[in-house]
Coordinates of C-alpha atoms in Angstrom, one line a residue:
Chain A
X900 CA 193.7 46.7 -101.6
X901 CA 191.7 44.0 -99.8
X902 CA 189.3 44.4 -96.9
X903 CA 187.8 41.8 -94.7
X904 CA 184.1 40.9 -95.2
X905 CA 182.3 39.1 -92.4
X906 CA 179.9 36.6 -93.7
X907 CA 176.8 35.8 -91.6
X908 CA 176.0 32.2 -90.8
X909 CA 173.2 31.8 -93.4
X910 CA 175.4 32.8 -96.3
X911 CA 178.5 30.7 -95.4
X912 CA 177.1 27.8 -97.4
X913 CA 177.9 30.0 -100.4
X914 CA 181.4 31.0 -99.4
X915 CA 183.0 27.6 -98.9
X916 CA 181.9 27.7 -95.2
X917 CA 184.2 30.7 -94.6
X918 CA 183.1 33.2 -91.9
X919 CA 185.2 36.0 -93.4
X920 CA 186.8 36.6 -96.8
X921 CA 189.4 39.1 -98.0
X922 CA 188.0 41.1 -101.0
X923 CA 189.5 43.8 -103.2
X924 CA 187.8 47.2 -103.6
X925 CA 187.9 50.9 -103.0
X926 CA 184.2 51.3 -102.1
X927 CA 181.6 49.1 -100.5
X928 CA 180.0 48.6 -103.9
X929 CA 183.2 47.4 -105.5
X930 CA 183.9 45.0 -102.6
X931 CA 180.4 43.6 -102.8
X932 CA 180.5 43.2 -106.6
X933 CA 183.9 41.4 -106.4
X934 CA 182.5 39.3 -103.6
X935 CA 179.4 38.2 -105.6
X936 CA 181.6 37.7 -108.7
X937 CA 183.7 35.2 -106.7
X938 CA 180.7 33.5 -105.0
X939 CA 177.9 33.8 -107.6
X940 CA 175.2 32.2 -105.4
X941 CA 175.4 35.2 -103.0
X942 CA 174.1 37.5 -105.7
X943 CA 170.4 36.5 -105.4
X944 CA 170.4 36.8 -101.6
X945 CA 172.2 40.1 -101.4
X946 CA 170.7 41.8 -104.5
X947 CA 167.2 42.1 -105.9
X948 CA 166.4 41.1 -109.5
X949 CA 166.7 44.8 -110.3
X950 CA 170.3 44.7 -109.1
X951 CA 169.7 46.7 -105.9
X952 CA 171.0 45.7 -102.5
X953 CA 168.0 44.1 -100.8
X954 CA 166.3 46.2 -98.1
X955 CA 166.9 43.7 -95.4
X956 CA 170.6 43.4 -96.2
X957 CA 172.6 45.8 -94.0
X958 CA 176.2 46.6 -94.5
X959 CA 178.4 47.9 -91.7
X960 CA 181.8 49.5 -92.2
X961 CA 183.4 48.7 -88.9
X962 CA 180.6 49.7 -86.5
X963 CA 178.7 52.1 -88.7
X964 CA 175.7 51.3 -91.0
X965 CA 176.7 52.5 -94.5
X966 CA 173.1 54.0 -94.7
X967 CA 174.4 56.7 -92.4
X968 CA 177.6 57.1 -94.4
X969 CA 177.6 57.3 -98.2
X970 CA 175.7 54.0 -98.7
X971 CA 177.3 51.8 -101.4
X972 CA 179.6 54.7 -102.4
X973 CA 181.2 54.6 -98.9
X974 CA 185.0 54.3 -99.3
X975 CA 186.9 51.5 -97.6
X976 CA 190.6 51.4 -96.6
X977 CA 193.0 48.8 -95.4
X978 CA 192.1 47.2 -92.1
X979 CA 188.4 48.2 -92.5
X980 CA 186.0 45.4 -91.8
X981 CA 182.7 45.1 -93.7
X982 CA 179.9 43.1 -92.0
X983 CA 176.8 41.8 -93.7
X984 CA 174.1 42.0 -91.1
X985 CA 170.6 40.7 -91.6
X986 CA 167.4 42.5 -90.5
X987 CA 164.5 40.2 -90.3
X988 CA 161.0 41.2 -91.5
X989 CA 157.8 39.5 -92.2
X990 CA 154.1 39.5 -91.7
X991 CA 151.0 39.0 -93.9
X992 CA 148.2 40.8 -95.7
X993 CA 148.0 44.4 -96.7
X994 CA 149.6 47.2 -94.7
X995 CA 147.7 49.2 -92.2
X996 CA 146.5 52.7 -93.2
X997 CA 149.2 54.1 -90.8
X998 CA 151.9 52.2 -92.7
X999 CA 150.7 53.5 -96.1
X1000 CA 150.9 57.1 -94.6
X1001 CA 154.5 56.3 -93.6
X1002 CA 155.3 55.2 -97.2
X1003 CA 153.7 58.3 -98.5
X1004 CA 155.9 60.3 -96.2
X1005 CA 159.0 58.4 -97.2
X1006 CA 159.4 56.8 -93.8
X1007 CA 158.9 53.2 -94.8
X1008 CA 162.0 51.1 -94.1
X1009 CA 161.2 48.0 -96.1
Chain B
X349 CA 167.8 20.0 -91.9
X350 CA 165.5 19.4 -89.0
X351 CA 165.1 21.7 -86.0
X352 CA 164.7 20.5 -82.4
X353 CA 163.1 22.6 -79.6
X354 CA 162.6 21.9 -75.9
X355 CA 158.9 22.0 -74.9
X356 CA 159.8 24.9 -72.5
X357 CA 160.9 27.1 -75.3
X358 CA 157.8 26.2 -77.4
X359 CA 155.7 27.3 -74.4
X360 CA 157.5 30.6 -74.2
X361 CA 156.9 31.3 -77.9
X362 CA 153.2 30.5 -77.4
X363 CA 153.0 32.8 -74.4
X364 CA 154.8 35.6 -76.2
X365 CA 152.3 35.3 -79.1
X366 CA 149.4 35.4 -76.6
X367 CA 150.9 38.4 -74.8
X368 CA 151.3 40.6 -77.9
X369 CA 148.0 39.7 -79.5
X370 CA 146.5 41.3 -81.6
X371 CA 150.0 42.4 -82.6
X372 CA 152.7 40.2 -84.0
X373 CA 155.4 38.9 -81.6
X374 CA 158.9 38.2 -82.8
X375 CA 162.2 36.8 -81.3
X376 CA 165.4 35.0 -82.0
X377 CA 166.2 31.3 -81.7
X378 CA 169.6 30.6 -80.2
X379 CA 171.2 27.2 -80.4
X380 CA 173.7 25.0 -82.2
X381 CA 174.0 23.1 -85.4
X382 CA 174.6 19.5 -84.3
X383 CA 174.7 16.2 -86.4
X384 CA 173.0 17.9 -89.3
X385 CA 170.2 19.4 -87.3
X386 CA 169.6 22.7 -85.5
X387 CA 169.1 22.4 -81.7
X388 CA 167.4 25.4 -80.1
X389 CA 168.5 25.9 -76.5
X390 CA 167.2 29.4 -75.7
X391 CA 165.0 32.1 -77.2
X392 CA 165.3 35.8 -77.0
X393 CA 161.9 37.5 -77.2
X394 CA 162.3 40.9 -78.9
X395 CA 160.1 44.0 -79.4
X396 CA 158.5 44.3 -82.8
X397 CA 160.1 47.3 -84.4
X398 CA 157.1 47.9 -86.7
X399 CA 155.1 50.5 -84.8
X400 CA 153.2 51.5 -88.0
X401 CA 151.6 48.1 -88.7
X402 CA 152.3 45.8 -85.8
X403 CA 149.2 43.6 -86.3
X404 CA 150.5 42.2 -89.6
X405 CA 154.2 43.1 -89.8
X406 CA 157.2 42.5 -87.7
X407 CA 160.7 43.8 -88.0
X408 CA 163.9 42.9 -86.1
X409 CA 166.5 45.7 -86.6
X410 CA 170.1 44.9 -87.6
X411 CA 171.3 46.4 -84.3
X412 CA 169.1 43.8 -82.4
X413 CA 170.6 41.1 -84.6
X414 CA 174.1 42.3 -83.7
X415 CA 173.2 42.4 -80.0
X416 CA 171.6 38.9 -80.2
X417 CA 174.6 37.5 -82.1
X418 CA 177.0 38.8 -79.4
X419 CA 174.7 37.4 -76.7
X420 CA 174.6 34.1 -78.5
X421 CA 178.4 33.9 -78.8
X422 CA 178.8 34.8 -75.1
X423 CA 176.7 31.7 -74.3
X424 CA 178.7 29.6 -76.9
X425 CA 175.7 29.5 -79.2
X426 CA 174.6 31.1 -82.5
X427 CA 171.5 32.5 -84.1
X428 CA 169.7 29.5 -85.8
X429 CA 166.5 31.2 -86.6
X430 CA 163.6 33.5 -85.7
X431 CA 160.0 33.2 -84.7
X432 CA 157.0 35.4 -85.2
X433 CA 153.2 35.2 -84.9
X434 CA 150.3 35.6 -87.4
X435 CA 147.4 37.0 -85.3
X436 CA 144.1 35.6 -86.7
X437 CA 146.0 34.2 -89.7
X438 CA 147.3 30.7 -90.6
X439 CA 150.8 29.7 -89.6
X440 CA 152.0 29.7 -93.1
X441 CA 154.6 32.0 -94.6
X442 CA 153.3 34.9 -96.7
X443 CA 154.8 36.3 -99.9
X444 CA 156.0 39.2 -97.7
X445 CA 157.8 36.7 -95.4
X446 CA 159.4 35.0 -98.4
X447 CA 160.6 38.2 -100.0
X448 CA 162.4 39.1 -96.8
X449 CA 163.7 35.7 -95.8
X450 CA 167.3 34.5 -95.5
X451 CA 168.5 31.0 -96.3
X452 CA 169.6 28.5 -93.6
X453 CA 167.7 30.2 -90.8
X454 CA 164.6 28.5 -89.4
X455 CA 161.4 30.6 -89.5
X456 CA 158.9 29.5 -86.9
X457 CA 155.4 30.9 -87.4
X458 CA 152.8 30.8 -84.6
X459 CA 149.1 31.2 -85.5
X460 CA 147.2 33.1 -82.7
X461 CA 143.4 32.9 -83.1
X462 CA 141.3 35.3 -81.1
X463 CA 144.2 35.6 -78.5
X464 CA 144.8 31.8 -78.2
X465 CA 148.0 30.3 -79.6
X466 CA 147.4 27.5 -82.1
X467 CA 149.7 25.9 -84.7
X468 CA 153.4 26.4 -84.6
X469 CA 155.1 25.6 -87.9
X470 CA 158.8 25.7 -89.2
X471 CA 160.0 26.8 -92.6
X472 CA 163.2 27.1 -94.5
X473 CA 164.1 29.2 -97.6
X474 CA 165.4 27.1 -100.6
X475 CA 168.3 28.1 -102.8
X476 CA 165.7 29.3 -105.3
X477 CA 164.2 31.6 -102.6
X478 CA 160.9 29.7 -102.0
X479 CA 159.8 28.4 -98.6
X480 CA 159.5 24.7 -97.7
X481 CA 158.5 23.1 -94.4
X482 CA 161.2 22.0 -92.1
X483 CA 161.0 19.0 -89.9
X484 CA 160.4 20.0 -86.3
X485 CA 161.0 17.9 -83.2
X486 CA 160.4 18.4 -79.5
X487 CA 163.8 17.9 -77.8
X488 CA 164.2 15.1 -75.5
X489 CA 161.0 13.1 -76.0
X490 CA 162.1 11.3 -79.2
X491 CA 158.8 12.4 -80.8
X492 CA 159.3 13.6 -84.3
X493 CA 156.5 15.6 -85.9
X494 CA 156.9 16.0 -89.7
X495 CA 155.4 19.0 -91.3
X496 CA 154.2 18.3 -94.9
X497 CA 152.4 20.3 -97.6
X498 CA 149.8 18.9 -100.0
X499 CA 150.2 19.6 -103.7
X500 CA 147.5 22.3 -103.4
X501 CA 149.7 24.1 -101.1
X502 CA 147.6 23.7 -98.0
X503 CA 149.6 22.6 -95.0
X504 CA 149.0 19.8 -92.6
X505 CA 151.4 21.3 -90.1
X506 CA 152.1 19.7 -86.7
X507 CA 150.4 21.6 -83.9
X508 CA 152.9 21.8 -81.1

């Protein structure tokens, strides 16, 4: 079963300029693995060297962030649309003491 | 690829950096890809979502990206990049910027020293996930200001 994956502008250079592609899979993880197998250059932008989805890569199943579903184990069915949505982060230097406290409390997003 | 900005939008970015000092400002660049260059037509200043470390971190949430993208399409434009400020820090991308960067998008960085906006520089992420300077032009005046890096890595960026 194939679902539609919406490709954001910065990644279209790796998908033959396509803004969406049909990819087979039963879960988000399967779909993304099949997507990166077809377009190898997507791998390093979507996944870290440890093979985990990068923290600033957000996947939506239809209008829902998969973080609030079952993350990469989230099931997909025919006519579902997966969107790859960037979050943008940056800055410089060490974190503030408040941010370290957030990390200690498991609240850090990045 | 080069990026072209109207002076008016450059001034808005500088004012935003001044307003939010000593915290980082951030926003979205809306425009078009045209003849092999990106042309910025509007900017969307956004609230920095990093409440825990706003002096040296910024975050634009995915829902803000979705909203900005819809707004861009409504105007017949697309998101071509982002800007943020480095309060009391050079206008050069940090390792943290690099780790979190996307290809293709332009990253504008504004240095703000003691509350005063200074250098504005433009950067792109390479296929190998390292930053390199992007040529930046002021739209309409035909004046091209090339940003270059020396071998030591120090930047002689154009001050716009």
